[in-house]
Amino acid sequence: MKISYNWLKEYIDLDIPADELAEKIERSSVEVDSVIKPSDGLKKIVVGKIVEMENHPDSDHLHICQVDVGEDEPVQIVCGAPNAQVGKNVITALSGARVADNMKIKKSKMRGIQSNGMLCALDEIGYPKDVVPKEWADGIYFLPEDATLGDDVYKYLGMDDALIDLDVTPNRGDMLSIYGTVHDLAAIYNKPAKFDLDKVSETSDKLTSDQIQSDVNDEIAWTYLNRVVNDVEVKPSPLWMQVRLWNAGIKPVNNIVDITNYSMLKFGQPMHAYDLDKLSGKVSVRYANDGEKITTLDENEVELDSNDLVVADDNGPIAMAGVIGGMDSSITADTKNVLFECAIFDPIKVRKMARKHVIHTEASQRFERGVDPMAVEDVLSSASEMAREIANGSVTNDVLVGSKYEAKKAVIEISVARINHVLGMELSAQEVIDIFERLGFEVKATGDDLVVTIPTRRGDIHIQADLIEEVARIYGYDNLPSTLPTTTMTTGGLNEEQQLIRDSRHILEGLGLTHAISYALTTEEKAKMFMMGESAQTDLSYPMSSDHTTLRMNLVSGLLDDIAYNKARKVDNVALYEQGRVFHKDNEDVVKPDEIEHLAGAMTGSLVDNSWNQPAKNVDFFQIKGIVNEYLETIGLNGEISYVSNASYPEMHPGRTADIFVHGHYVGFVGQVHPKIAKQFKINETYVFDLNLQTIIDLPKKEQSYELVSKYPSIKRDIAMLIDKNIENDSIVKVIEKRGGAYLVDVKLFDLYEGEHVPEDKKSLAYSLTFQNKHDTLVDDDVNNVMDKVQRNLEKEFNVEIR
Amino acid sequence: MSLKDDLTKLRDDGIAQINQATDVNEITKEIKVNLLGKKGPITQALRGIKDLPVEKRPEVGSYANEIRDEIQNALDAKLKELEDKALEEQLVAEKIDVTLPSTPVAKGHPHVIQSIIDEICDMFMGMGYEVKSGPEVEEDKYNFEMMNLPKDHPARDMQDTFYITKEILMRTQTSPMQARTLEKHDFSKGPLKMISPGVVYRRDTDDPTHSHQFHQVEGIVIDKNITMGDLKGTLEYLLHQLFGNKYDIRLRPSYFPFTEPSVEADVTCFKCDGKGCDVCKHSGWIEVLGAGMVHPNVLKMAGVDADVYGGFAFGLGPDRFAMLKYGVEDIRDFYLNDVRFLSQFN
């Protein structure tokens, strides 16, 4: 809400700059979005009077005006406004003026006639179009007749006021009014709030209850009061009232409607005014019927259902209760008799209705946050009195009570010790009592124990913690001590699982992969690619976009999206990893999926850029396998890591994909993305791995150990062979290891050749075997015997030809 | 000529020959062998000693040894000289342009948000906090109900939610970890000091300042004597560590259903140092986190005696921190994983 500083000052003595006041409000009450003075940025805009006017000889709509701006000579200004009129005081931008949007006004010629300024409409000096009254929407604005010619216009239009825009949290509905804000400032600055309610003068001899009856569902309207004002003259409201409204961002409409809005700004109590003569039968507050329709004040037709709240007459809805009024019963220039409504509607129901129909109004905003139940009748009276004063109405003698809820003031017992305990302070009882009394709370003190009674305007205060907050904010958070918790000692730190996850990230980064964080919500199709096991999918019930409908069940597809994003930006070398959760469900009936930690990587292009001394090497299966393997080795899993060819992943290259096992447990896969999937993602050849990190976390780890480095020399022997192409390296190595004897410590493939000079169904392999006896020098004979054995067995098992 | 004279001449000729040598091989393979080898004149001379009269043998023998040593020293010196020279030449020849680019090395980068989360966790672990992670698919009960946000609470509107079923949702905040840990914590074993980082989700349309997925870090401390002053001190420590000591910190009243009193913490705007600019909407301050004293209802619902125990909780957004700290203008950059973006962070 935009709070007018000038308006505040009517009720509290404040003499500080507006910025300073805003800062104080922010530190003590609610957030301040901005502090604006409407005249900021404007220059040389003064009151002028059109003393002469003639038609422009070369135009059918321009007028040549002589404008008296309090100088010796009038200023000649050419003006195209249709309502320009001799004798009117108008907003005059002189030559050199700055108007809205920082536009500069210069002397110029308009169709050959000298024009030394501009006569302005309200929007031309910065008023948003939606607050400009209808009657001034299409022409220049007429200032009061008693305005002093040559004066700056700002004070007449309230533009010299500072407007403090409060961003009110849901609990502080009281701050959505001058009344509530004044009370809070009174507490903050320890000054009295001078707020007097107008006493209504019941000038009519008529009764409200003779003119209308009401039938109210008090579940909907906890309090529902009406009063009739007869024989009103509907016309624009006085300028001072219009200023207050437009400075708060509300468009002045007519004196009756303006009174309701003015009352709302002043007291925080929304009101509505109906044209009594347009109502038929009685006024009822009820749930809407399904399919019932209403045309609202902003001329939209809304279809209602049985959860919606309406005020209705015998013909149907006349308002969406607490949200917006209906067009048909609205106040017009012809209205004679007004029915004012002042009520409290159920906050939750109002909120639901406003939300459902996306109609958020000044009224609904306030009802949702709660209004002061004790002020309803006073506000109704005050508004009726205003209608008597500015619309010459006669106020009926009674208030029609449809429902009335007797609010109870909250009473909270609290000790000063408790307050100090929570805040970490040593305030005296008197200091605490002072704060409460400044807030307008009643306090009964018995030594340290206080009984605090809360006025109903502060509906947010129910419990001790609420009172403690009041003390803290009025005393000032700046004045709180700054300490650290004193407790018995606790040991912080990561547990094993968290440490492993963190280590995993560091290892992969060390191996050249960059940490990516992709979206966990993806498309149904991508969610179920690259699956490492059966799982039902988890869908959002109301997704926001078709790109994010389903919880991912793999990390790879997200990484492929990332690679595609990079490729589209001409970045072809990408090496990413992601650590995060995938969401699996055993079957459709499970509602809450298991969240499984995964670790995945994706690589395309080359890991290291091309350079002058080293050509780039495109990533291949063996490079990514090396990265995965190095990761698994570093993590220190206890057990052998093995890779088994698997052609059954639909999204993976059938000949270039391996399942990864650790000590026989399936932990994931590594390989090349299927070319048709790569095409679908619009990416180049890409290699990926996905590991079930939870399995890795759960698997036993090796204890860090150490073996004496042998001082005896080792012996190396090479063995080369021609072998069937389809025999896998693993099975050859297994035979070598099995037959290699106790001293074989390492088997390394150092050459693989297929092609020329090798039969088509064969390949040539060469291994280097390392032998070592830790306790003695090996003799050639020992090794020779073993090599013979290895050779014989290779020949026997695979029919190899040793070369 | 006596044998001694022969030796003297041998030495003089040998040393002259050595001094003229220009090549290491010449010295080691020719001169050295010629002079000192088994068939060389010195050896021959020494062999000839046995033909001398006994009384003369020691003198000549010792002279011969002297000569041999002299020749050896001359050889060594020359050898060193030549080797030094050769090395010097080699070094000159080996000179490279050290300004040529280095051989590229594969290097991965941490994600900036993860780095901030790790930094925050490390800071709190140092103060004895344990780290917990919670489910991203959460029950309405923990995400809202137990955080004092009953159905129809207006503050639920502030967190538009992705629901899976009526009761199951993508967590909108890490705060449910308050309820989850409170529910399980055994206070007879000491205070609860916990920090919980994680991913959260909101039903938002992605744009430069909104992301349907982002991160939060939740913290909570509950014991018998935890004060609001402790909250203030903790937040000041955290923010000074993260943003630097030169910035001021301001606490403002705010509203969260699960804390009372509630505060928001602002830090001096880094861009303008508090003078006011577009980033801070001309206020000089940037809002960085929300916090407060845990609401008694939250404690009660988790089965904790709110008359005995109390404390503070806070929640902060690493995405926002990263945006503020590094001037990242579009939150989507964190999730689109352009390597040119990611590789700027170490």
Short mmCIF file of N, CA and C in Angstrom, two decimals, chain A residues 61-126:
data_model
loop_
_atom_site.label_atom_id
_atom_site.label_comp_id
_atom_site.label_asym_id
_atom_site.label_seq_id
_atom_site.Cartn_x
_atom_site.Cartn_y
_atom_site.Cartn_z
N HIS A 61 -8.70 21.60 -34.76
CA HIS A 61 -8.86 21.26 -33.34
C HIS A 61 -7.93 22.04 -32.42
N LEU A 62 -6.90 22.69 -32.98
CA LEU A 62 -5.98 23.42 -32.10
C LEU A 62 -6.54 24.79 -31.72
N HIS A 63 -6.22 25.18 -30.49
CA HIS A 63 -6.60 26.51 -30.02
C HIS A 63 -5.36 27.29 -29.68
N ILE A 64 -5.43 28.60 -29.90
CA ILE A 64 -4.33 29.46 -29.46
C ILE A 64 -4.78 30.09 -28.15
N CYS A 65 -4.10 29.71 -27.06
CA CYS A 65 -4.53 30.19 -25.74
C CYS A 65 -3.55 31.22 -25.22
N GLN A 66 -4.09 32.24 -24.61
CA GLN A 66 -3.27 33.18 -23.85
C GLN A 66 -3.44 32.78 -22.39
N VAL A 67 -2.31 32.40 -21.79
CA VAL A 67 -2.41 31.83 -20.45
C VAL A 67 -1.73 32.75 -19.45
N ASP A 68 -2.47 33.17 -18.46
CA ASP A 68 -1.92 34.03 -17.40
C ASP A 68 -1.24 33.15 -16.37
N VAL A 69 0.09 33.33 -16.26
CA VAL A 69 0.81 32.53 -15.27
C VAL A 69 1.37 33.43 -14.17
N GLY A 70 0.65 34.51 -13.91
CA GLY A 70 1.04 35.41 -12.83
C GLY A 70 2.13 36.39 -13.23
N GLU A 71 2.51 36.39 -14.51
CA GLU A 71 3.53 37.33 -14.99
C GLU A 71 2.82 38.56 -15.56
N ASP A 72 3.63 39.54 -16.02
CA ASP A 72 3.04 40.74 -16.60
C ASP A 72 2.27 40.44 -17.87
N GLU A 73 2.86 39.57 -18.68
CA GLU A 73 2.26 39.24 -19.96
C GLU A 73 1.77 37.79 -19.93
N PRO A 74 0.66 37.48 -20.56
CA PRO A 74 0.26 36.08 -20.66
C PRO A 74 1.20 35.31 -21.60
N VAL A 75 1.22 34.02 -21.44
CA VAL A 75 2.04 33.15 -22.29
C VAL A 75 1.14 32.58 -23.38
N GLN A 76 1.63 32.61 -24.61
CA GLN A 76 0.83 32.02 -25.69
C GLN A 76 1.15 30.54 -25.85
N ILE A 77 0.13 29.73 -25.73
CA ILE A 77 0.32 28.28 -25.85
C ILE A 77 -0.73 27.72 -26.79
N VAL A 78 -0.27 26.94 -27.77
CA VAL A 78 -1.21 26.26 -28.66
C VAL A 78 -1.59 24.93 -28.02
N CYS A 79 -2.89 24.71 -27.95
CA CYS A 79 -3.36 23.55 -27.21
C CYS A 79 -4.43 22.82 -28.01
N GLY A 80 -4.36 21.50 -28.02
CA GLY A 80 -5.32 20.73 -28.81
C GLY A 80 -6.40 20.07 -27.98
N ALA A 81 -6.39 20.33 -26.66
CA ALA A 81 -7.36 19.64 -25.80
C ALA A 81 -8.78 20.09 -26.15
N PRO A 82 -9.70 19.16 -26.28
CA PRO A 82 -11.07 19.53 -26.65
C PRO A 82 -11.78 20.33 -25.54
N ASN A 83 -11.30 20.19 -24.29
CA ASN A 83 -12.02 20.87 -23.21
C ASN A 83 -11.39 22.20 -22.80
N ALA A 84 -10.41 22.64 -23.55
CA ALA A 84 -9.79 23.93 -23.21
C ALA A 84 -10.89 25.02 -23.20
N GLN A 85 -10.81 25.89 -22.21
CA GLN A 85 -11.94 26.79 -22.00
C GLN A 85 -11.43 28.06 -21.32
N VAL A 86 -11.90 29.18 -21.77
CA VAL A 86 -11.47 30.45 -21.16
C VAL A 86 -11.96 30.50 -19.71
N GLY A 87 -11.05 31.02 -18.85
CA GLY A 87 -11.43 31.19 -17.46
C GLY A 87 -11.03 30.05 -16.56
N LYS A 88 -10.55 28.95 -17.16
CA LYS A 88 -10.18 27.80 -16.34
C LYS A 88 -8.71 27.88 -15.96
N ASN A 89 -8.46 27.45 -14.71
CA ASN A 89 -7.06 27.30 -14.28
C ASN A 89 -6.56 25.94 -14.75
N VAL A 90 -5.42 25.97 -15.40
CA VAL A 90 -4.93 24.73 -16.00
C VAL A 90 -3.47 24.48 -15.65
N ILE A 91 -3.08 23.23 -15.84
CA ILE A 91 -1.69 22.83 -15.58
C ILE A 91 -0.85 23.30 -16.75
N THR A 92 0.08 24.21 -16.46
CA THR A 92 0.84 24.84 -17.53
C THR A 92 2.31 24.50 -17.41
N ALA A 93 2.81 23.79 -18.42
CA ALA A 93 4.25 23.50 -18.47
C ALA A 93 4.88 24.61 -19.28
N LEU A 94 5.74 25.40 -18.62
CA LEU A 94 6.36 26.53 -19.29
C LEU A 94 7.53 26.05 -20.14
N SER A 95 8.01 26.94 -20.97
CA SER A 95 9.19 26.59 -21.75
C SER A 95 10.32 26.23 -20.78
N GLY A 96 11.00 25.10 -21.04
CA GLY A 96 12.05 24.63 -20.13
C GLY A 96 11.54 23.64 -19.10
N ALA A 97 10.25 23.36 -19.14
CA ALA A 97 9.68 22.44 -18.14
C ALA A 97 10.08 21.00 -18.44
N ARG A 98 10.03 20.20 -17.37
CA ARG A 98 10.15 18.74 -17.53
C ARG A 98 8.81 18.15 -17.15
N VAL A 99 8.26 17.35 -18.03
CA VAL A 99 6.99 16.67 -17.71
C VAL A 99 7.25 15.18 -17.59
N ALA A 100 6.20 14.38 -17.68
CA ALA A 100 6.34 12.94 -17.47
C ALA A 100 7.36 12.35 -18.42
N ASP A 101 7.96 11.23 -17.99
CA ASP A 101 8.95 10.50 -18.78
C ASP A 101 10.13 11.39 -19.16
N ASN A 102 10.41 12.36 -18.30
CA ASN A 102 11.58 13.22 -18.48
C ASN A 102 11.55 13.99 -19.79
N MET A 103 10.35 14.28 -20.29
CA MET A 103 10.23 15.02 -21.55
C MET A 103 10.39 16.51 -21.29
N LYS A 104 11.15 17.16 -22.18
CA LYS A 104 11.43 18.58 -22.00
C LYS A 104 10.49 19.39 -22.90
N ILE A 105 9.97 20.47 -22.35
CA ILE A 105 9.06 21.32 -23.13
C ILE A 105 9.85 22.53 -23.64
N LYS A 106 9.79 22.74 -24.96
CA LYS A 106 10.53 23.86 -25.55
C LYS A 106 9.56 24.79 -26.29
N LYS A 107 10.03 26.02 -26.51
CA LYS A 107 9.24 26.91 -27.37
C LYS A 107 9.26 26.34 -28.77
N SER A 108 8.13 26.42 -29.43
CA SER A 108 8.12 25.89 -30.79
C SER A 108 6.99 26.54 -31.58
N LYS A 109 6.90 26.20 -32.83
CA LYS A 109 5.80 26.68 -33.64
C LYS A 109 4.90 25.53 -33.96
N MET A 110 3.61 25.70 -33.80
CA MET A 110 2.68 24.65 -34.16
C MET A 110 1.84 25.16 -35.31
N ARG A 111 2.08 24.56 -36.44
CA ARG A 111 1.44 25.00 -37.70
C ARG A 111 1.58 26.51 -37.86
N GLY A 112 2.80 26.96 -37.65
CA GLY A 112 3.10 28.36 -37.90
C GLY A 112 2.80 29.30 -36.76
N ILE A 113 2.20 28.82 -35.70
CA ILE A 113 1.86 29.71 -34.58
C ILE A 113 2.79 29.40 -33.40
N GLN A 114 3.36 30.44 -32.83
CA GLN A 114 4.28 30.29 -31.71
C GLN A 114 3.55 29.69 -30.51
N SER A 115 4.18 28.65 -29.90
CA SER A 115 3.63 28.06 -28.68
C SER A 115 4.74 27.99 -27.65
N ASN A 116 4.51 28.62 -26.50
CA ASN A 116 5.58 28.76 -25.52
C ASN A 116 5.38 27.88 -24.29
N GLY A 117 4.81 26.70 -24.51
CA GLY A 117 4.61 25.80 -23.38
C GLY A 117 3.59 24.75 -23.74
N MET A 118 3.06 24.10 -22.70
CA MET A 118 2.08 23.07 -22.95
C MET A 118 1.06 23.07 -21.83
N LEU A 119 -0.21 22.94 -22.19
CA LEU A 119 -1.25 22.74 -21.18
C LEU A 119 -1.40 21.24 -21.01
N CYS A 120 -1.42 20.77 -19.76
CA CYS A 120 -1.22 19.34 -19.53
C CYS A 120 -2.45 18.64 -19.01
N ALA A 121 -2.58 17.40 -19.45
CA ALA A 121 -3.51 16.45 -18.83
C ALA A 121 -2.78 15.79 -17.66
N LEU A 122 -3.53 15.12 -16.81
CA LEU A 122 -2.90 14.53 -15.63
C LEU A 122 -1.85 13.49 -16.02
N ASP A 123 -2.15 12.66 -17.02
CA ASP A 123 -1.16 11.63 -17.36
C ASP A 123 0.10 12.23 -17.95
N GLU A 124 -0.01 13.47 -18.46
CA GLU A 124 1.19 14.11 -19.02
C GLU A 124 2.14 14.61 -17.95
N ILE A 125 1.65 14.69 -16.72
CA ILE A 125 2.59 15.06 -15.65
C ILE A 125 2.84 13.86 -14.74
N GLY A 126 2.59 12.67 -15.23
CA GLY A 126 3.09 11.48 -14.53
C GLY A 126 2.05 10.59 -13.89
#
